[in-house]
Amino acid sequence: MAERLVSVWQPYFLASKDRDAVLETAVELEELGYTRIWFSAGFQDGVPTRFRELLDGTERIGVAPGILSIWHSDPADVAGFVADAERDHPGRFLLGLGTSHAVIVDNDDRRYRKPYSKMVEYLDALDAAGVAPDQRVLAALGPRMLELSRDRSRGAHPYFIPVEHTAEARAALGPGALLAPEVAVVLEADAERARAVAREYTAGYLTLPNYTRNLQRFGWTEADFANGGSDALVDALIPWGTPEQVAAGLEKHYEAGADEVTIQVLGVERREFPREAFRALAAALN
């Protein structure tokens, strides 16, 4: 059986202004055995300096944007960041790329048109600038983008997906590519409270067509998307319960073909880090 990699996905790493606290957190996660730290690169131009600060402040743990918007970043600038990171920290920076969402891109005075073609053009530019396919992954949901992930990158980093998508993604990628889904979790054993926390997260994502269209492919309907999600949909997307119960939910993604599960713990403010939760999950998963 291949090694099952466990990583962290938290907005905290970009949202927090306390650089020293962020680096202390990263060092502890490294000591706990987590594989990689993922967080959104936001929607500004270029790669945020926080990714480099984390690489410089740790020794082993990987760092990855999940995702860097191809509409907001220049491929030449990104290639320069990747080259510098690889020179100083070989193998530790993984470039996560995504097409974002029309509502975000169009609000930034850019035109969200033909996202698949835009991604192909972006990858062509990265190739020309010397970024190797194994230095990048794509935030892929649908079949075409999954195939592009297989053919033009190291693999896929799907977000906001059920276990059935992980199985589909593995079939599309084949056995050799990296499959690192994001899975949000709630460490709360009471069903009503756990689902309430989960819906604070799902409500926003269920307004985005990229995600709802993907969920419809697996049989979910408009009724499931209302009011932050039906109980069944929330339970399918968000493992909740004790650390052991959450670990069992994450195990389903490994069984479906994930190499690396990137865990996002819900129920905290963006500038807070759920330290005790990740300590408990490290013990439960190991």
Phi, psi and omega in degrees: 000134179293153177300138180261111184273139181238125183232174185244135175231106181217132176301336182312322189293335174260326186287326183289137176267354182271088185302317182297318179295321179299315181293323176297320177297315180298320179297318178296318178298322176299316180293329178285349176099009177293145187281318190206152173252121178248144168196157182297143174277001181074198186229034172263172178288141173079188181261123179303144181295341182301327179298318179291322178300320179292320177297315182292331186267001179230176184245325189232324190296141177280163180224137183210135169282130177227073020226171165260122183287127179288348177275341188248359186229138179276127184300327179293317178295318179297318179300321177296319177297314181299317181296317179294318180296319181292323178297316187268336183220071188305129173077003186259344179255125178243122184275111176264124184243146177209164182268359178059212187221148184303318184297329179280313184294314182294330177289342178263023178063027171246158182256119180275091183227137177048063184299325179296313179297322178298319179295318178300315179298319181295317179295323176300317180294321177295319176304312182296331180271000174096011176275116184286151178306324183283002176263004185217155173226161181245143175279081189261138174241301184281168184303318182295318181288328175296318178295322177295322176301317179295317189274334189235008181207184179285338180160208189230147176234077180289152183229140175062061186226153173275172181301325181300327176292322178301318178295317178296318181297319179297319179297321180288322184282332187084181189283341190266340186277154177284132173236111187231077181288146168279135176227117176277145184222160175231121177270084181203124186275342179278124187299315183296314180293319181298315181292328177296318177296316181299321183291336174298333179269313186290331187304316181292317183292332180282002171263357185260119185301328179303320182279318182291322176298320179296317180294325178297331178296339180254017172097359179280149187240174178303325179299326179289339184271348184287148172056039178084001177112140175295161177305318183296318180291316178303315181293329180286330183267326192237099172299134179220163179130206176290166176306323180290321178292320177296317178301322178295323177293321177293326179302328180298326178289322175296317180297330180278353175125002179290140171271322187221119176261128182255112192267128172247116179273126181267167175098011177232157175291157184301327182268010177247148177248128181281070189301312183296325179297316181288331173294315181294320180292323177300318179292318183292322182282338180264000000 
